[in-house]
PDB file of C-alpha atoms and ligand atoms in Angstrom:
ATOM      1  CA  MET A 236       0.224   9.984  28.302  1.00 63.00           C
ATOM      2  CA  ASN A 237      -2.275   7.553  27.739  1.00 94.00           C
ATOM      3  CA  THR A 238      -3.452   6.238  24.447  1.00 97.00           C
ATOM      4  CA  LEU A 239      -5.489   8.272  23.312  1.00 96.00           C
ATOM      5  CA  GLU A 240      -3.732  11.356  24.048  1.00 96.00           C
ATOM      6  CA  ASN A 241      -0.214  10.004  22.130  1.00 97.00           C
ATOM      7  CA  ILE A 242      -2.805   9.177  19.145  1.00 98.00           C
ATOM      8  CA  ALA A 243      -3.947  12.603  19.206  1.00 97.00           C
ATOM      9  CA  ARG A 244      -0.432  13.836  19.056  1.00 96.00           C
ATOM     10  CA  GLU A 245       0.668  11.986  16.062  1.00 97.00           C
ATOM     11  CA  VAL A 246      -2.682  12.842  14.310  1.00 98.00           C
ATOM     12  CA  ARG A 247      -1.097  16.480  14.707  1.00 97.00           C
ATOM     13  CA  ASN A 248       2.454  15.856  13.849  1.00 96.00           C
ATOM     14  CA  THR A 249       1.520  14.178  10.683  1.00 97.00           C
ATOM     15  CA  ALA A 250      -1.254  16.601   9.864  1.00 97.00           C
ATOM     16  CA  HIS A 251       1.427  19.249   9.941  1.00 96.00           C
ATOM     17  CA  TYR A 252       3.365  17.764   7.443  1.00 95.00           C
ATOM     18  CA  VAL A 253       0.579  16.753   5.672  1.00 96.00           C
ATOM     19  CA  SER A 254      -0.954  20.007   5.309  1.00 95.00           C
ATOM     20  CA  ASP A 255       2.999  21.583   4.111  1.00 94.00           C
ATOM     21  CA  ASN A 256       3.154  18.861   1.592  1.00 92.00           C
ATOM     22  CA  VAL A 257       0.234  17.690  -0.156  1.00 91.00           C
ATOM     23  CA  ALA A 258       0.677  20.048  -3.017  1.00 87.00           C
ATOM     24  CA  ASN A 259       3.585  18.070  -4.098  1.00 83.00           C
ATOM     25  CA  TYR A 260       1.466  15.123  -4.589  1.00 72.00           C
ATOM     26  CA  ALA A 261      -1.140  17.353  -6.736  1.00 68.00           C
ATOM     27  CA  GLY A 262      -2.845  14.993  -9.879  1.00 61.00           C
ATOM     28  CA  ALA A 263      -0.332  11.839  -9.316  1.00 54.00           C
ATOM     29  CA  SER A 264      -2.075   8.645  -9.359  1.00 55.00           C
ATOM     30  CA  GLY A 265      -2.159   6.034  -6.927  1.00 54.00           C
ATOM     31  CA  GLY A 266      -4.629   3.371  -8.835  1.00 60.00           C
ATOM     32  CA  THR A 267      -8.146   1.443  -7.363  1.00 68.00           C
ATOM     33  CA  ASN A 268      -9.064   1.690  -2.707  1.00 64.00           C
ATOM     34  CA  PRO A 269     -10.514  -1.505  -2.009  1.00 69.00           C
ATOM     35  CA  SER A 270     -13.718   0.390  -2.602  1.00 69.00           C
ATOM     36  CA  GLY A 271     -12.449   0.381  -6.371  1.00 68.00           C
ATOM     37  CA  GLU A 272     -12.351   4.352  -6.778  1.00 67.00           C
ATOM     38  CA  ASP A 273     -10.047   6.142  -8.337  1.00 63.00           C
ATOM     39  CA  GLN A 274      -7.033   7.033  -5.614  1.00 58.00           C
ATOM     40  CA  ILE A 275      -4.404   9.800  -6.630  1.00 65.00           C
ATOM     41  CA  GLY A 276      -0.984   9.933  -5.287  1.00 84.00           C
ATOM     42  CA  ALA A 277      -1.889  12.065  -2.594  1.00 89.00           C
ATOM     43  CA  ASP A 278      -4.262   8.926  -0.545  1.00 90.00           C
ATOM     44  CA  VAL A 279      -1.426   6.356  -0.699  1.00 89.00           C
ATOM     45  CA  TRP A 280       1.294   9.011   0.402  1.00 92.00           C
ATOM     46  CA  ALA A 281      -0.793  10.041   3.834  1.00 95.00           C
ATOM     47  CA  ASP A 282      -2.147   6.789   4.539  1.00 97.00           C
ATOM     48  CA  SER A 283       1.695   5.536   4.839  1.00 96.00           C
ATOM     49  CA  LEU A 284       2.268   8.731   6.232  1.00 97.00           C
ATOM     50  CA  PHE A 285      -0.399   7.987   9.718  1.00 98.00           C
ATOM     51  CA  TYR A 286       0.224   4.264   9.184  1.00 98.00           C
ATOM     52  CA  ASP A 287       4.130   4.884  10.337  1.00 98.00           C
ATOM     53  CA  SER A 288       2.947   7.337  12.705  1.00 98.00           C
ATOM     54  CA  LEU A 289       0.106   5.702  14.291  1.00 98.00           C
ATOM     55  CA  ALA A 290       0.908   2.047  14.007  1.00 98.00           C
ATOM     56  CA  PRO A 291       3.872   1.560  16.974  1.00 98.00           C
ATOM     57  CA  ILE A 292       1.860   3.470  19.162  1.00 98.00           C
ATOM     58  CA  GLU A 293       2.166   1.265  22.016  1.00 97.00           C
ATOM     59  CA  GLY A 294      -2.058   0.527  22.525  1.00 98.00           C
ATOM     60  CA  VAL A 295      -3.239   0.009  18.901  1.00 98.00           C
ATOM     61  CA  GLY A 296      -4.077  -3.238  18.258  1.00 98.00           C
ATOM     62  CA  GLU A 297      -5.063  -2.747  14.754  1.00 98.00           C
ATOM     63  CA  TYR A 298      -5.165   0.179  11.922  1.00 98.00           C
ATOM     64  CA  ALA A 299      -7.115   0.254   9.141  1.00 98.00           C
ATOM     65  CA  SER A 300      -7.450   2.353   6.854  1.00 98.00           C
ATOM     66  CA  GLU A 301      -9.667   3.117   3.900  1.00 97.00           C
ATOM     67  CA  GLU A 302      -6.830   2.685   1.486  1.00 95.00           C
ATOM     68  CA  ARG A 303      -6.098  -0.833   2.344  1.00 96.00           C
ATOM     69  CA  GLU A 304      -7.669  -4.020   1.838  1.00 96.00           C
ATOM     70  CA  THR A 305      -7.404  -5.245   5.182  1.00 98.00           C
ATOM     71  CA  VAL A 306      -6.624  -4.372   9.004  1.00 98.00           C
ATOM     72  CA  THR A 307      -2.792  -4.866   9.481  1.00 98.00           C
ATOM     73  CA  ASP A 308      -2.276  -6.274  13.041  1.00 97.00           C
ATOM     74  CA  CYS A 309       0.660  -3.800  15.028  1.00 95.00           C
ATOM     75  CA  GLY A 310      -0.188  -5.118  18.443  1.00 94.00           C
ATOM     76  CA  ASP A 311      -2.316  -5.083  21.100  1.00 96.00           C
ATOM     77  CA  GLY A 312      -5.234  -1.934  22.016  1.00 98.00           C
ATOM     78  CA  TYR A 313      -7.507   0.260  20.240  1.00 98.00           C
ATOM     79  CA  THR A 314      -8.049  -0.310  16.530  1.00 98.00           C
ATOM     80  CA  VAL A 315      -7.682   2.816  14.897  1.00 98.00           C
ATOM     81  CA  ALA A 316      -9.375   3.226  11.749  1.00 98.00           C
ATOM     82  CA  ILE A 317      -8.308   6.461   9.136  1.00 98.00           C
ATOM     83  CA  ASP A 318      -9.459   7.972   5.787  1.00 98.00           C
ATOM     84  CA  PRO A 319      -6.212   9.805   5.321  1.00 97.00           C
ATOM     85  CA  LEU A 320      -7.749  12.102   3.021  1.00 96.00           C
ATOM     86  CA  ASP A 321     -11.016  12.911   2.712  1.00 96.00           C
ATOM     87  CA  GLY A 322     -12.284  13.920  -0.276  1.00 93.00           C
ATOM     88  CA  SER A 323      -9.135  13.659  -2.406  1.00 87.00           C
ATOM     89  CA  SER A 324     -10.640  14.751  -5.819  1.00 85.00           C
ATOM     90  CA  ASN A 325     -11.112  18.375  -4.212  1.00 89.00           C
ATOM     91  CA  ILE A 326      -6.966  18.611  -4.209  1.00 87.00           C
ATOM     92  CA  ALA A 327      -7.233  18.770  -7.927  1.00 83.00           C
ATOM     93  CA  SER A 328      -9.058  22.043  -7.902  1.00 86.00           C
ATOM     94  CA  ASN A 329      -7.192  23.778  -5.275  1.00 89.00           C
ATOM     95  CA  ASN A 330     -10.532  22.833  -2.396  1.00 92.00           C
ATOM     96  CA  SER A 331     -10.605  21.678   1.375  1.00 95.00           C
ATOM     97  CA  VAL A 332     -10.189  18.122   1.838  1.00 96.00           C
ATOM     98  CA  GLY A 333      -9.369  16.319   5.526  1.00 98.00           C
ATOM     99  CA  THR A 334      -8.499  13.546   7.488  1.00 98.00           C
ATOM    100  CA  ILE A 335     -10.617  11.522   9.483  1.00 98.00           C
ATOM    101  CA  VAL A 336      -9.848   8.905  12.468  1.00 98.00           C
ATOM    102  CA  GLY A 337     -11.950   7.139  14.575  1.00 98.00           C
ATOM    103  CA  VAL A 338     -10.663   5.163  17.391  1.00 98.00           C
ATOM    104  CA  TYR A 339     -12.466   1.750  18.714  1.00 98.00           C
ATOM    105  CA  ASP A 340     -11.665  -0.567  21.310  1.00 98.00           C
ATOM    106  CA  ALA A 341     -12.595  -3.371  19.266  1.00 98.00           C
ATOM    107  CA  GLU A 342     -12.352  -5.224  16.108  1.00 97.00           C
ATOM    108  CA  LEU A 343     -13.344  -4.321  12.910  1.00 98.00           C
ATOM    109  CA  PRO A 344     -16.623  -4.761  11.864  1.00 98.00           C
ATOM    110  CA  ALA A 345     -17.814  -3.027  14.947  1.00 98.00           C
ATOM    111  CA  SER A 346     -20.383  -0.482  15.425  1.00 98.00           C
ATOM    112  CA  GLY A 347     -19.664   3.740  16.495  1.00 98.00           C
ATOM    113  CA  ARG A 348     -20.925   2.576  19.808  1.00 98.00           C
ATOM    114  CA  GLU A 349     -17.334   1.323  20.003  1.00 98.00           C
ATOM    115  CA  LEU A 350     -15.785   4.564  19.259  1.00 98.00           C
ATOM    116  CA  VAL A 351     -14.028   6.072  22.464  1.00 98.00           C
ATOM    117  CA  ALA A 352     -12.702   8.610  20.307  1.00 98.00           C
ATOM    118  CA  SER A 353     -13.311  11.056  17.532  1.00 98.00           C
ATOM    119  CA  ILE A 354     -10.872  13.545  15.327  1.00 98.00           C
ATOM    120  CA  MET A 355     -11.521  15.339  12.164  1.00 98.00           C
ATOM    121  CA  VAL A 356      -8.458  17.467  10.357  1.00 98.00           C
ATOM    122  CA  LEU A 357      -9.515  20.353   8.157  1.00 98.00           C
ATOM    123  CA  TYR A 358      -6.615  21.263   5.570  1.00 97.00           C
ATOM    124  CA  GLY A 359      -8.098  24.572   4.362  1.00 95.00           C
ATOM    125  CA  PRO A 360      -6.840  28.492   4.269  1.00 94.00           C
ATOM    126  CA  TYR A 361      -5.719  27.002   7.474  1.00 96.00           C
ATOM    127  CA  THR A 362      -5.313  23.407   9.638  1.00 97.00           C
ATOM    128  CA  THR A 363      -7.436  22.737  12.045  1.00 97.00           C
ATOM    129  CA  MET A 364      -7.930  19.220  14.112  1.00 98.00           C
ATOM    130  CA  THR A 365     -11.361  18.803  16.284  1.00 97.00           C
ATOM    131  CA  VAL A 366     -11.153  15.880  19.026  1.00 97.00           C
ATOM    132  CA  ALA A 367     -13.833  14.339  20.752  1.00 98.00           C
ATOM    133  CA  ARG A 368     -13.059  11.635  23.228  1.00 97.00           C
ATOM    134  CA  ASN A 369     -15.186   9.573  25.804  1.00 97.00           C
ATOM    135  CA  ASP A 370     -13.038  10.299  28.713  1.00 94.00           C
ATOM    136  CA  ARG A 371     -13.814  14.172  27.934  1.00 94.00           C
ATOM    137  CA  GLU A 372     -16.296  16.656  28.480  1.00 90.00           C
ATOM    138  CA  GLU A 373     -15.797  18.804  25.814  1.00 92.00           C
ATOM    139  CA  VAL A 374     -14.888  18.814  21.895  1.00 95.00           C
ATOM    140  CA  GLN A 375     -11.741  20.044  21.713  1.00 96.00           C
ATOM    141  CA  GLU A 376     -10.699  22.368  18.587  1.00 96.00           C
ATOM    142  CA  TYR A 377      -6.582  23.559  17.564  1.00 96.00           C
ATOM    143  CA  LEU A 378      -5.250  25.194  15.387  1.00 97.00           C
ATOM    144  CA  LEU A 379      -1.985  23.811  13.317  1.00 96.00           C
ATOM    145  CA  ARG A 380       0.527  26.300  12.970  1.00 92.00           C
ATOM    146  CA  ASP A 381       3.923  26.773  12.768  1.00 88.00           C
ATOM    147  CA  GLY A 382       5.167  23.472  13.305  1.00 85.00           C
ATOM    148  CA  HIS A 383       2.439  23.859  16.371  1.00 88.00           C
ATOM    149  CA  SER A 384      -1.044  23.808  17.798  1.00 89.00           C
ATOM    150  CA  GLU A 385      -2.905  25.331  20.125  1.00 92.00           C
ATOM    151  CA  ARG A 386      -6.221  25.166  21.695  1.00 89.00           C
ATOM    152  CA  TRP A 387      -8.628  27.154  19.851  1.00 86.00           C
ATOM    153  CA  GLY A 388     -12.125  26.623  20.793  1.00 84.00           C
ATOM    154  CA  GLN A 389     -14.871  24.284  22.325  1.00 85.00           C
ATOM    155  CA  PHE A 390     -17.531  23.360  19.795  1.00 83.00           C
ATOM    156  CA  GLU A 391     -20.802  23.445  20.511  1.00 87.00           C
ATOM    157  CA  LEU A 392     -23.610  22.629  17.287  1.00 92.00           C
ATOM    158  CA  PRO A 393     -25.186  26.532  17.336  1.00 94.00           C
ATOM    159  CA  SER A 394     -28.829  25.899  17.935  1.00 94.00           C
ATOM    160  CA  LYS A 395     -30.296  27.865  14.335  1.00 96.00           C
ATOM    161  CA  ALA A 396     -29.723  25.796  11.251  1.00 97.00           C
ATOM    162  CA  THR A 397     -28.640  27.804   8.637  1.00 98.00           C
ATOM    163  CA  VAL A 398     -26.906  26.237   6.130  1.00 98.00           C
ATOM    164  CA  VAL A 399     -27.711  22.229   4.014  1.00 98.00           C
ATOM    165  CA  GLY A 400     -25.302  20.034   2.128  1.00 98.00           C
ATOM    166  CA  LEU A 401     -26.613  17.171   0.008  1.00 98.00           C
ATOM    167  CA  ALA A 402     -24.585  15.383  -1.805  1.00 98.00           C
ATOM    168  CA  GLY A 403     -26.086  13.420  -5.480  1.00 96.00           C
ATOM    169  CA  ILE A 404     -26.615  13.929  -8.845  1.00 96.00           C
ATOM    170  CA  SER A 405     -30.869  14.918  -8.575  1.00 96.00           C
ATOM    171  CA  SER A 406     -31.722  12.386 -11.236  1.00 98.00           C
ATOM    172  CA  ASN A 407     -30.154   9.748  -9.448  1.00 98.00           C
ATOM    173  CA  ARG A 408     -31.542  10.535  -6.057  1.00 97.00           C
ATOM    174  CA  SER A 409     -35.152   9.955  -5.564  1.00 96.00           C
ATOM    175  CA  ALA A 410     -38.342  11.523  -6.267  1.00 96.00           C
ATOM    176  CA  THR A 411     -38.990  12.128  -1.550  1.00 96.00           C
ATOM    177  CA  PHE A 412     -35.427  13.123  -0.971  1.00 97.00           C
ATOM    178  CA  ASN A 413     -35.496  15.374  -4.182  1.00 97.00           C
ATOM    179  CA  ALA A 414     -38.981  16.921  -3.030  1.00 97.00           C
ATOM    180  CA  PHE A 415     -37.130  17.375   0.912  1.00 98.00           C
ATOM    181  CA  ALA A 416     -33.732  18.879  -0.536  1.00 98.00           C
ATOM    182  CA  THR A 417     -35.934  21.543  -2.342  1.00 97.00           C
ATOM    183  CA  GLU A 418     -37.703  22.440   0.781  1.00 97.00           C
ATOM    184  CA  LEU A 419     -34.288  22.195   2.339  1.00 98.00           C
ATOM    185  CA  GLU A 420     -32.865  24.272   0.087  1.00 96.00           C
ATOM    186  CA  GLN A 421     -35.502  27.147   0.601  1.00 97.00           C
ATOM    187  CA  GLU A 422     -34.812  27.540   4.371  1.00 97.00           C
ATOM    188  CA  MET A 423     -31.410  26.902   4.335  1.00 98.00           C
ATOM    189  CA  LYS A 424     -27.852  28.656   2.261  1.00 98.00           C
ATOM    190  CA  LEU A 425     -27.440  25.892   0.020  1.00 97.00           C
ATOM    191  CA  ARG A 426     -23.019  24.763   1.525  1.00 96.00           C
ATOM    192  CA  TYR A 427     -21.772  21.543  -1.056  1.00 96.00           C
ATOM    193  CA  GLY A 428     -18.157  21.678  -1.780  1.00 95.00           C
ATOM    194  CA  GLY A 429     -17.519  17.856  -1.910  1.00 95.00           C
ATOM    195  CA  ALA A 430     -14.947  16.578   0.815  1.00 96.00           C
ATOM    196  CA  THR A 431     -16.904  15.362   3.783  1.00 98.00           C
ATOM    197  CA  VAL A 432     -14.803  17.249   6.445  1.00 98.00           C
ATOM    198  CA  ALA A 433     -15.021  21.018   4.627  1.00 97.00           C
ATOM    199  CA  ASP A 434     -18.590  20.091   4.324  1.00 98.00           C
ATOM    200  CA  LEU A 435     -19.502  19.424   7.777  1.00 97.00           C
ATOM    201  CA  ALA A 436     -17.134  21.822   9.208  1.00 96.00           C
ATOM    202  CA  GLN A 437     -19.901  24.710   7.592  1.00 96.00           C
ATOM    203  CA  VAL A 438     -22.426  22.401   9.607  1.00 96.00           C
ATOM    204  CA  LEU A 439     -20.323  22.533  12.786  1.00 95.00           C
ATOM    205  CA  GLU A 440     -20.049  25.881  12.337  1.00 95.00           C
ATOM    206  CA  TYR A 441     -23.404  27.600  11.342  1.00 97.00           C
ATOM    207  CA  GLY A 442     -25.567  24.813  12.546  1.00 98.00           C
ATOM    208  CA  GLY A 443     -27.777  22.564  10.095  1.00 98.00           C
ATOM    209  CA  LEU A 444     -27.151  19.693   7.893  1.00 98.00           C
ATOM    210  CA  PHE A 445     -24.676  17.452   5.928  1.00 98.00           C
ATOM    211  CA  GLY A 446     -26.324  14.618   3.789  1.00 98.00           C
ATOM    212  CA  TYR A 447     -25.496  11.600   1.545  1.00 98.00           C
ATOM    213  CA  PRO A 448     -28.028  10.067   0.534  1.00 98.00           C
ATOM    214  CA  ARG A 449     -28.603   6.870  -1.351  1.00 97.00           C
ATOM    215  CA  THR A 450     -28.454   6.716  -5.424  1.00 97.00           C
ATOM    216  CA  THR A 451     -28.845   4.914  -7.961  1.00 97.00           C
ATOM    217  CA  PRO A 452     -24.954   4.532  -7.827  1.00 97.00           C
ATOM    218  CA  ASN A 453     -24.227   4.273  -4.586  1.00 97.00           C
ATOM    219  CA  PRO A 454     -27.575   2.229  -3.101  1.00 97.00           C
ATOM    220  CA  ASP A 455     -25.859   2.151   0.843  1.00 97.00           C
ATOM    221  CA  GLY A 456     -24.851   5.528   0.507  1.00 97.00           C
ATOM    222  CA  LYS A 457     -21.282   6.489  -0.712  1.00 97.00           C
ATOM    223  CA  LEU A 458     -20.006   7.297   2.983  1.00 98.00           C
ATOM    224  CA  ARG A 459     -17.875   3.999   4.545  1.00 98.00           C
ATOM    225  CA  VAL A 460     -19.081   3.391   7.785  1.00 98.00           C
ATOM    226  CA  HIS A 461     -15.916   2.288   9.598  1.00 98.00           C
ATOM    227  CA  PHE A 462     -13.414   5.436   7.975  1.00 98.00           C
ATOM    228  CA  GLU A 463     -15.822   8.292   7.979  1.00 98.00           C
ATOM    229  CA  SER A 464     -19.720   7.895   8.625  1.00 98.00           C
ATOM    230  CA  ALA A 465     -19.177   6.831  12.660  1.00 99.00           C
ATOM    231  CA  PRO A 466     -16.694   8.970  13.366  1.00 98.00           C
ATOM    232  CA  LEU A 467     -17.648  11.674  12.342  1.00 98.00           C
ATOM    233  CA  ALA A 468     -21.345  10.718  13.937  1.00 98.00           C
ATOM    234  CA  HIS A 469     -19.155  10.590  16.921  1.00 98.00           C
ATOM    235  CA  LEU A 470     -17.819  14.009  17.089  1.00 98.00           C
ATOM    236  CA  VAL A 471     -21.461  15.974  15.586  1.00 98.00           C
ATOM    237  CA  GLU A 472     -23.312  13.922  18.610  1.00 98.00           C
ATOM    238  CA  ALA A 473     -20.508  14.686  21.216  1.00 97.00           C
ATOM    239  CA  ALA A 474     -21.015  18.595  20.115  1.00 96.00           C
ATOM    240  CA  GLY A 475     -24.789  17.958  21.018  1.00 96.00           C
ATOM    241  CA  GLY A 476     -25.920  17.152  17.370  1.00 97.00           C
ATOM    242  CA  GLY A 477     -27.632  14.031  16.279  1.00 98.00           C
ATOM    243  CA  SER A 478     -26.922  12.090  13.210  1.00 98.00           C
ATOM    244  CA  THR A 479     -29.017   9.154  11.547  1.00 98.00           C
ATOM    245  CA  ASP A 480     -29.119   6.867   8.639  1.00 98.00           C
ATOM    246  CA  GLY A 481     -32.158   7.908   7.393  1.00 97.00           C
ATOM    247  CA  THR A 482     -33.681   5.609  10.262  1.00 97.00           C
ATOM    248  CA  GLN A 483     -31.714   5.452  13.173  1.00 98.00           C
ATOM    249  CA  SER A 484     -28.413   7.181  14.930  1.00 98.00           C
ATOM    250  CA  ILE A 485     -25.293   6.140  13.055  1.00 98.00           C
ATOM    251  CA  LEU A 486     -23.988   5.147  15.620  1.00 98.00           C
ATOM    252  CA  ASP A 487     -26.075   1.993  15.880  1.00 98.00           C
ATOM    253  CA  VAL A 488     -25.455   0.952  11.883  1.00 98.00           C
ATOM    254  CA  GLU A 489     -23.743  -2.283  12.102  1.00 98.00           C
ATOM    255  CA  PRO A 490     -21.778  -3.396   9.221  1.00 98.00           C
ATOM    256  CA  ASP A 491     -21.396  -6.402   7.764  1.00 97.00           C
ATOM    257  CA  SER A 492     -17.625  -5.704   6.440  1.00 98.00           C
ATOM    258  CA  LEU A 493     -14.861  -3.671   6.814  1.00 98.00           C
ATOM    259  CA  HIS A 494     -14.966  -0.934   4.051  1.00 98.00           C
ATOM    260  CA  ALA A 495     -19.404  -1.293   4.301  1.00 98.00           C
ATOM    261  CA  ARG A 496     -21.490   2.130   3.649  1.00 98.00           C
ATOM    262  CA  THR A 497     -23.992   3.653   4.649  1.00 98.00           C
ATOM    263  CA  PRO A 498     -26.719   6.338   3.778  1.00 98.00           C
ATOM    264  CA  THR A 499     -25.084   9.791   6.188  1.00 98.00           C
ATOM    265  CA  PHE A 500     -26.937  12.347   7.492  1.00 98.00           C
ATOM    266  CA  LEU A 501     -25.080  14.099  10.303  1.00 98.00           C
ATOM    267  CA  GLY A 502     -26.176  18.026  11.686  1.00 98.00           C
ATOM    268  CA  ASN A 503     -29.507  19.593  14.095  1.00 98.00           C
ATOM    269  CA  THR A 504     -31.314  17.013  16.114  1.00 98.00           C
ATOM    270  CA  ASP A 505     -34.356  19.023  14.517  1.00 98.00           C
ATOM    271  CA  LEU A 506     -33.239  18.441  11.270  1.00 98.00           C
ATOM    272  CA  ILE A 507     -32.129  15.259  11.955  1.00 98.00           C
ATOM    273  CA  ASP A 508     -35.482  14.203  13.034  1.00 98.00           C
ATOM    274  CA  ARG A 509     -37.244  15.846   9.939  1.00 98.00           C
ATOM    275  CA  VAL A 510     -34.502  13.236   7.879  1.00 98.00           C
ATOM    276  CA  GLU A 511     -35.725   9.831   9.063  1.00 98.00           C
ATOM    277  CA  ARG A 512     -39.633  11.465   9.492  1.00 97.00           C
ATOM    278  CA  THR A 513     -39.010  12.296   5.775  1.00 96.00           C
ATOM    279  CA  LEU A 514     -36.901   8.771   4.457  1.00 91.00           C
ATOM    280  CA  ASP A 515     -39.898   7.374   6.898  1.00 76.00           C
ATOM    281  CA  GLU A 516     -42.622   7.586   4.414  1.00 57.00           C
TER     282      GLU A 516
HETATM  283  P1  FBP B 645     -12.458  10.089  -0.446  1.00 62.18           P
HETATM  284  O1  FBP B 645     -12.427  10.545  -1.275  1.00 62.18           O
HETATM  285  O2  FBP B 645     -12.468   9.705   1.223  1.00 62.18           O
HETATM  286  O3  FBP B 645     -12.625   8.849  -1.249  1.00 62.18           O
HETATM  287  O4  FBP B 645     -13.840  10.666   0.158  1.00 62.18           O
HETATM  288  C1  FBP B 645     -15.134  10.781  -0.136  1.00 62.18           C
HETATM  289  C2  FBP B 645     -15.732  11.603  -0.743  1.00 62.18           C
HETATM  290  O5  FBP B 645     -14.738  12.872  -1.180  1.00 62.18           O
HETATM  291  C3  FBP B 645     -16.354  12.577   0.728  1.00 62.18           C
HETATM  292  O6  FBP B 645     -15.624  13.350   0.768  1.00 62.18           O
HETATM  293  C4  FBP B 645     -17.328  13.665  -0.044  1.00 62.18           C
HETATM  294  O7  FBP B 645     -18.321  13.846   0.673  1.00 62.18           O
HETATM  295  C5  FBP B 645     -18.198  12.561  -0.908  1.00 62.18           C
HETATM  296  O8  FBP B 645     -17.134  11.740  -1.935  1.00 62.18           O
HETATM  297  C6  FBP B 645     -17.425  13.505  -2.711  1.00 62.18           C
HETATM  298  O9  FBP B 645     -18.667  13.004  -3.539  1.00 62.18           O
HETATM  299  P2  FBP B 645     -19.080  13.854  -4.455  1.00 62.18           P
HETATM  300  O10 FBP B 645     -17.739  12.985  -5.410  1.00 62.18           O
HETATM  301  O11 FBP B 645     -20.674  12.415  -5.371  1.00 62.18           O
HETATM  302  O12 FBP B 645     -19.878  14.441  -4.585  1.00 62.18           O
END
């Protein structure tokens, strides 16, 4: 089995465990992450589970996590960058959360062009894992249940766009962006839950646009390039969609630090073009 298969297998095994046990950690407190945000106990717990399963894999050279200040050296090979529990503020209200994994053939900081694989796990009413690998044609979705995974289907973005989810309080967004958001919300159903993986899953299933723009509290956007935006852009682009930070593919964003952020838009390519035309004005 090669390194990418071992990584996917360990993500799957750990995701089963997270899915079965996350309720035990809801509400526990866990300090502050390197981006200055509150961590809840589940973030720290999930990070240590994924570290224990991914760092020992032969061919994994570095483990980087949204929950850790610095990269941890673990041998020679790929850098695994992970958001162990994306959208963890959704746990208190018992809404969906996810895990995002990017496998870079480079040390960080690195652009998404160095990604060789991306994985997202969605802990919803059931748990799914979606995998895009540069050495595979398709984006494969797996259903995780009863300790096993089964191939479930291949992802390709539907050509018709029907849902839109845009983050941020409107008073914290630009007037240009708000006018664009109003336009989009007249064309498509509003679907925004506050966990990127879950919001993106809607777009992958129904077609549309997910976006986290620049806001007053987060002038560079909220989502982190290495841990969230680039791996998800890699996955969406492999599924036939597009990504942008407003001017270029997110895969071309050159982060200047481990925890760098970027405005993030993911979805159907015609909508990504519209985002770029609008934000360029
Ligand atoms: P983390 O929970 O991993 O920090 O993820 C950040 C995140 O929760 C995204 O999943 C989500 O899109 C966004 O923040 C929600 O932000 P907001 O509360 O501003 O809508």
